[in-house]
Amino acid sequence: MPPFLTALPARFSGMAKGFSFAQKTLVVIGLAVLVLGGIALVSWLTKPSYSPLFSSLAAADANAIVTQLKTDNVPYQLVNGGSTILVPDANVYDERLKAASAGLPAATTAGYSLLDSMGVTSSEFQQNITYKRAMEGELAQTIMAMKGLTTASVKLAVPEKTVFTSTKEDPTASVFIETNPGVHLSDEQVNAIVHLTSSSIEGLKPSNVSVVDASGAVLSAAGTGTTGGGDKQAQAYEQRVSAAVQSMLDKVVGPGNATVTLTATMDNSATERVKESFTSPKGAPALNEATSAETVTGGTGSGAGVLGPDNIAVPGGAGAAGSSSKSSSTTKNNAVDKVTENTAIPAGTVQRQSLAVAINTAAAAKISAATLTEMVSTAAGLNTARGDTVSMKVVPFSTAQADAAKAALDAAKAEAGAAATAKTWQNLMIGGLVLLALLIAAVIYARKNRRQVRELVDLGEQTPLMVTASKVPVDPEPTTTALPAIPAPVALPVGESSQAETKRASLEALATTDPEKTASLLRSLMDDRASV
């Protein structure tokens, strides 16, 4: 082993012995920080990266897959409320193959893959049912791809084809969906599900698709769409019209100075009306025309006679000359325009609405009530012909709620200010304590490592004595001061006099000649607790 390597332990040991208590503490803390940081870094580098094994799992499938992972001793993590399972990257594909061999996840919706297992001996009934199941599975998978959905199920009711049009029925569909916690689908998203389903099935109308969520709420009913029943339609109409009128009044009289209440009566029955009208076009030729003529010629005898007793005509006189007659007729079939109108009147038609508006007295002083009434009636779409009414009153508004809100806001602000002040003082106190601790540590460290100044004592024949402190050059180099000669009466011990007695004698001489320097020297010696 090279010499410098063998000398390293001795060097380190010497350096450690030369450290003060504060320096040793700092070294220990630094080594501990380095060790803990290295352990944390190694653990972070060796931690495996996790990837999704399955997502959007049902509770039963998640339980079965977790049981399989525990059996295989594979670490896992559950996220998204337990519907997503994460495993290390190295185990993803192996665990997927094992889960597939076990038929997991069982709740996975099958699509057109069902058609792959059909044999040539399948009956027509089996083929139709399998095809319908495949369509339902494909639609469910497509709907589940929408953001916020966890589960989707589609059920189709497709009637059998028939040549009798009078007994023909339209197909219908029902969609069941489940959303993530806290997610609510908007009307646009529900309409997207309805139209996606209706466009995928031949002959399926959007009005024949129903959408229901996991809580049992009907998001889209057959025949009414996303508007729902009559109560929901009336509520939506009232909210929409009230919001429009309120927005206008807020700009005219100011926010908080007007309130609007609308009550609407809706027709919940859906009807269909057929109307036919006929008109004759001008200048159009006849479709077809038929003309007939007839000529009748009479005889030379008497044209009239007198009836006898036996109802036999008796000639009344000489015969008149013969006569003839002509007749003609024309038949024309003219063209006729025929217009047939089929009008479908959906549910939700407004039959009557009543609007009540209250204006604050302080805000309506400079505005005409008639002008406001006209503006409100126009904005709400009131129709007096069907019995719509509007009532507008100028009344003083109560300020109790506003005052209470203002008082609560002021109290909240005061509490927040007090909390901020307390937090500031707390931070200042903590900072002061930390600073005080640092100052105390710095003073202790400086006192422990301060280089003491020692003076040389000249005792004549004795070798000058120099006392030095630590090897660390903190203060300027020590100075050497020659003491005056010892007075004659003072005799130094000879022979067996020890070094301590010599030092004591020198100190006594120094104390006699220069008491201030002696006191300073003794004080420094007492602080450092070092023998001279």
XYZ file of N, CA and C in Angstrom, residues 204-302:
297
model
N -83.344 4.522 -36.494
C -83.505 4.989 -35.109
C -83.519 6.518 -35.084
N -84.573 7.091 -34.530
C -84.705 8.530 -34.441
C -84.150 9.021 -33.100
N -83.606 10.234 -33.076
C -83.107 10.755 -31.792
C -84.182 10.848 -30.723
N -85.422 11.044 -31.146
C -86.498 11.145 -30.158
C -86.828 9.811 -29.508
N -86.286 8.702 -30.036
C -86.564 7.378 -29.485
C -85.399 6.845 -28.661
N -84.500 7.743 -28.239
C -83.350 7.343 -27.429
C -83.510 7.933 -26.034
N -83.394 7.094 -25.023
C -83.483 7.529 -23.630
C -82.111 7.383 -22.980
N -81.754 8.355 -22.156
C -80.468 8.344 -21.452
C -80.749 8.488 -19.963
N -80.201 7.574 -19.169
C -80.394 7.549 -17.718
C -79.025 7.438 -17.069
N -78.810 8.176 -15.964
C -77.533 8.091 -15.266
C -77.630 7.146 -14.081
N -76.524 6.994 -13.352
C -76.451 6.024 -12.262
C -77.336 6.400 -11.088
N -77.669 7.672 -10.931
C -78.542 8.093 -9.835
C -80.021 7.923 -10.151
N -80.342 7.472 -11.362
C -81.732 7.289 -11.748
C -82.371 8.491 -12.389
N -81.610 9.544 -12.619
C -82.165 10.747 -13.255
C -82.248 10.534 -14.756
N -83.362 10.970 -15.334
C -83.579 10.856 -16.774
C -82.964 12.083 -17.438
N -81.896 11.859 -18.177
C -81.220 12.960 -18.865
C -81.850 13.260 -20.210
N -82.410 12.267 -20.848
C -83.091 12.455 -22.128
C -84.204 11.419 -22.205
N -85.449 11.889 -22.280
C -86.596 10.989 -22.318
C -87.064 10.823 -23.754
N -87.590 9.649 -24.053
C -88.111 9.380 -25.392
C -89.312 10.284 -25.664
N -89.256 10.996 -26.766
C -90.354 11.881 -27.156
C -90.157 13.318 -26.737
N -89.347 13.560 -25.704
C -89.134 14.926 -25.235
C -87.684 15.373 -25.340
N -86.753 14.446 -25.482
C -85.357 14.811 -25.608
C -84.781 15.266 -24.281
N -83.753 16.103 -24.365
C -83.076 16.558 -23.162
C -83.888 17.590 -22.391
N -85.004 18.053 -22.979
C -85.819 19.030 -22.264
C -86.557 18.408 -21.093
N -86.718 17.081 -21.089
C -87.365 16.420 -19.973
C -88.870 16.603 -19.992
N -89.511 16.456 -18.809
C -90.954 16.575 -18.697
C -91.410 18.017 -18.702
N -92.718 18.181 -18.454
C -93.288 19.517 -18.495
C -92.730 20.435 -17.427
N -92.555 19.917 -16.215
C -92.015 20.751 -15.137
C -90.598 21.218 -15.448
N -89.790 20.322 -15.980
C -88.420 20.705 -16.309
C -88.395 21.716 -17.443
N -89.268 21.539 -18.432
C -89.319 22.493 -19.533
C -89.749 23.871 -19.037
N -90.762 23.901 -18.184
C -91.227 25.188 -17.662
C -90.141 25.852 -16.828
N -89.439 25.061 -16.013
C -88.376 25.621 -15.185
C -87.246 26.173 -16.036
N -86.856 25.438 -17.076
C -85.786 25.920 -17.949
C -86.205 27.194 -18.675
N -87.464 27.242 -19.130
C -87.936 28.445 -19.827
C -87.982 29.641 -18.873
N -88.460 29.432 -17.668
C -88.525 30.532 -16.701
C -87.132 31.055 -16.356
N -86.171 30.154 -16.175
C -84.815 30.581 -15.851
C -84.196 31.360 -17.002
N -84.421 30.899 -18.226
C -83.820 31.575 -19.375
C -84.389 32.981 -19.559
N -85.723 33.122 -19.499
C -86.349 34.426 -19.703
C -86.045 35.359 -18.528
N -86.096 34.832 -17.311
C -85.805 35.666 -16.140
C -84.377 36.181 -16.175
N -83.440 35.335 -16.607
C -82.045 35.772 -16.695
C -81.882 36.887 -17.726
N -82.590 36.787 -18.856
C -82.494 37.831 -19.881
C -83.051 39.162 -19.366
N -84.212 39.121 -18.695
C -84.810 40.349 -18.170
C -83.955 40.921 -17.050
N -83.432 40.056 -16.175
C -82.601 40.520 -15.065
C -81.320 41.172 -15.575
N -80.719 40.603 -16.620
C -79.505 41.188 -17.180
C -79.769 42.583 -17.735
N -80.910 42.752 -18.384
C -81.233 44.071 -18.919
C -81.466 45.071 -17.788
N -82.194 44.678 -16.756
C -82.473 45.602 -15.654
C -81.207 45.955 -14.869
N -80.275 45.027 -14.750
C -79.030 45.326 -14.044
C -78.242 46.426 -14.748
N -78.318 46.460 -16.067
C -77.621 47.509 -16.812
C -78.369 48.842 -16.765
N -79.689 48.786 -16.557
C -80.481 50.020 -16.571
C -80.519 50.658 -15.187
N -80.884 49.888 -14.161
C -81.042 50.436 -12.813
C -79.906 50.052 -11.884
N -78.962 49.239 -12.357
C -77.834 48.845 -11.533
C -78.038 47.495 -10.872
N -76.968 46.761 -10.636
C -77.088 45.449 -9.988
C -77.667 45.572 -8.579
N -78.542 44.651 -8.243
C -79.145 44.620 -6.921
C -80.313 45.552 -6.728
N -80.719 46.283 -7.782
C -81.842 47.223 -7.664
C -83.106 46.714 -8.346
N -83.126 45.470 -8.804
C -84.310 44.913 -9.457
C -84.349 43.416 -9.235
N -85.558 42.880 -9.143
C -85.751 41.441 -9.022
C -86.875 41.016 -9.950
N -86.720 39.852 -10.576
C -87.646 39.384 -11.614
C -88.140 37.996 -11.226
N -89.443 37.791 -11.384
C -90.053 36.480 -11.152
C -91.001 36.187 -12.310
N -90.816 35.024 -12.947
C -91.635 34.637 -14.105
C -92.303 33.307 -13.816
N -93.576 33.237 -14.134
C -94.338 31.992 -14.018
C -94.925 31.680 -15.382
N -94.587 30.507 -15.918
C -95.027 30.120 -17.263
C -95.852 28.849 -17.178
N -96.899 28.810 -17.985
C -97.752 27.624 -18.107
C -97.461 26.988 -19.453
N -97.053 25.710 -19.418
C -96.634 25.017 -20.640
C -97.668 23.967 -21.013
N -97.771 23.719 -22.319
C -98.620 22.648 -22.844
C -97.766 21.392 -22.936
N -98.104 20.389 -22.141
C -97.299 19.176 -22.078
C -97.700 18.120 -23.088
N -98.696 18.379 -23.926
C -99.166 17.389 -24.906
C -98.507 17.654 -26.251
N -98.068 16.575 -26.903
C -97.495 16.654 -28.244
C -98.551 16.218 -29.253
N -98.806 17.027 -30.256
C -99.844 16.760 -31.253
C -99.261 16.874 -32.648
N -100.028 16.303 -33.607
C -99.693 16.405 -35.024
C -100.932 16.885 -35.775
N -100.731 17.801 -36.703
C -101.845 18.380 -37.453
C -101.570 18.240 -38.941
N -102.611 17.762 -39.685
C -102.517 17.576 -41.137
C -103.509 18.531 -41.787
N -103.061 19.326 -42.732
C -103.898 20.307 -43.408
C -103.711 20.170 -44.908
N -104.861 20.093 -45.658
C -104.839 19.992 -47.110
C -105.572 21.192 -47.695
N -104.992 21.801 -48.712
C -105.604 22.952 -49.397
C -105.513 22.746 -50.901
N -106.590 23.196 -51.604
C -106.679 23.032 -53.059
C -106.804 24.415 -53.696
N -106.082 24.627 -54.768
C -106.140 25.886 -55.523
C -106.150 25.574 -57.008
N -106.817 26.447 -57.792
C -106.903 26.254 -59.241
C -105.915 27.201 -59.910
N -104.982 26.673 -60.649
C -104.021 27.549 -61.317
C -104.673 28.332 -62.451
N -104.245 29.569 -62.580
C -104.801 30.418 -63.627
C -104.027 30.222 -64.933
N -104.850 30.130 -66.070
C -104.239 29.999 -67.386
C -103.729 28.624 -67.719
N -103.968 27.653 -66.845
C -103.496 26.302 -67.118
C -104.518 25.585 -67.986
N -104.133 24.860 -69.023
C -105.084 24.108 -69.877
C -105.694 22.946 -69.096
N -106.861 22.494 -69.596
C -107.542 21.362 -68.963
C -106.765 20.092 -69.187
N -106.875 19.218 -68.232
C -106.184 17.948 -68.375
C -106.782 17.124 -69.519
N -108.085 17.089 -69.593
C -108.778 16.425 -70.710
C -110.130 17.110 -70.913
N -110.675 17.020 -72.171
C -111.933 17.691 -72.540
C -112.725 16.779 -73.471
N -114.048 16.646 -73.219
C -114.941 15.783 -74.042
C -116.184 16.580 -74.441
N -116.538 16.579 -75.761
C -117.699 17.322 -76.292
C -118.632 16.349 -77.021
N -119.935 16.433 -76.745
C -120.939 15.557 -77.405
C -122.090 16.426 -77.946
N -122.636 16.052 -79.166
C -123.755 16.786 -79.830
C -124.872 15.793 -80.219
N -126.137 16.245 -80.135
C -127.305 15.369 -80.436
C -128.372 16.172 -81.199
N -128.937 15.574 -82.333
C -129.998 16.206 -83.160
C -131.205 15.274 -83.195
N -132.417 15.821 -82.890
C -133.671 15.053 -82.879
C -134.613 15.641 -83.926
N -135.177 14.802 -84.898
C -136.099 15.238 -85.967
C -137.469 14.617 -85.732
N -138.672 15.460 -85.782
C -140.029 14.974 -85.536
C -140.752 14.493 -86.821
N -142.051 13.778 -86.785
C -142.855 13.258 -87.923
C -143.769 14.331 -88.534
N -144.673 13.946 -89.605
C -145.569 14.867 -90.309
C -146.954 14.876 -89.745
N -147.342 13.973 -88.836
C -148.708 13.875 -88.300
C -148.964 14.958 -87.285
N -150.171 14.811 -86.696
C -150.599 15.774 -85.686
C -149.670 15.655 -84.507
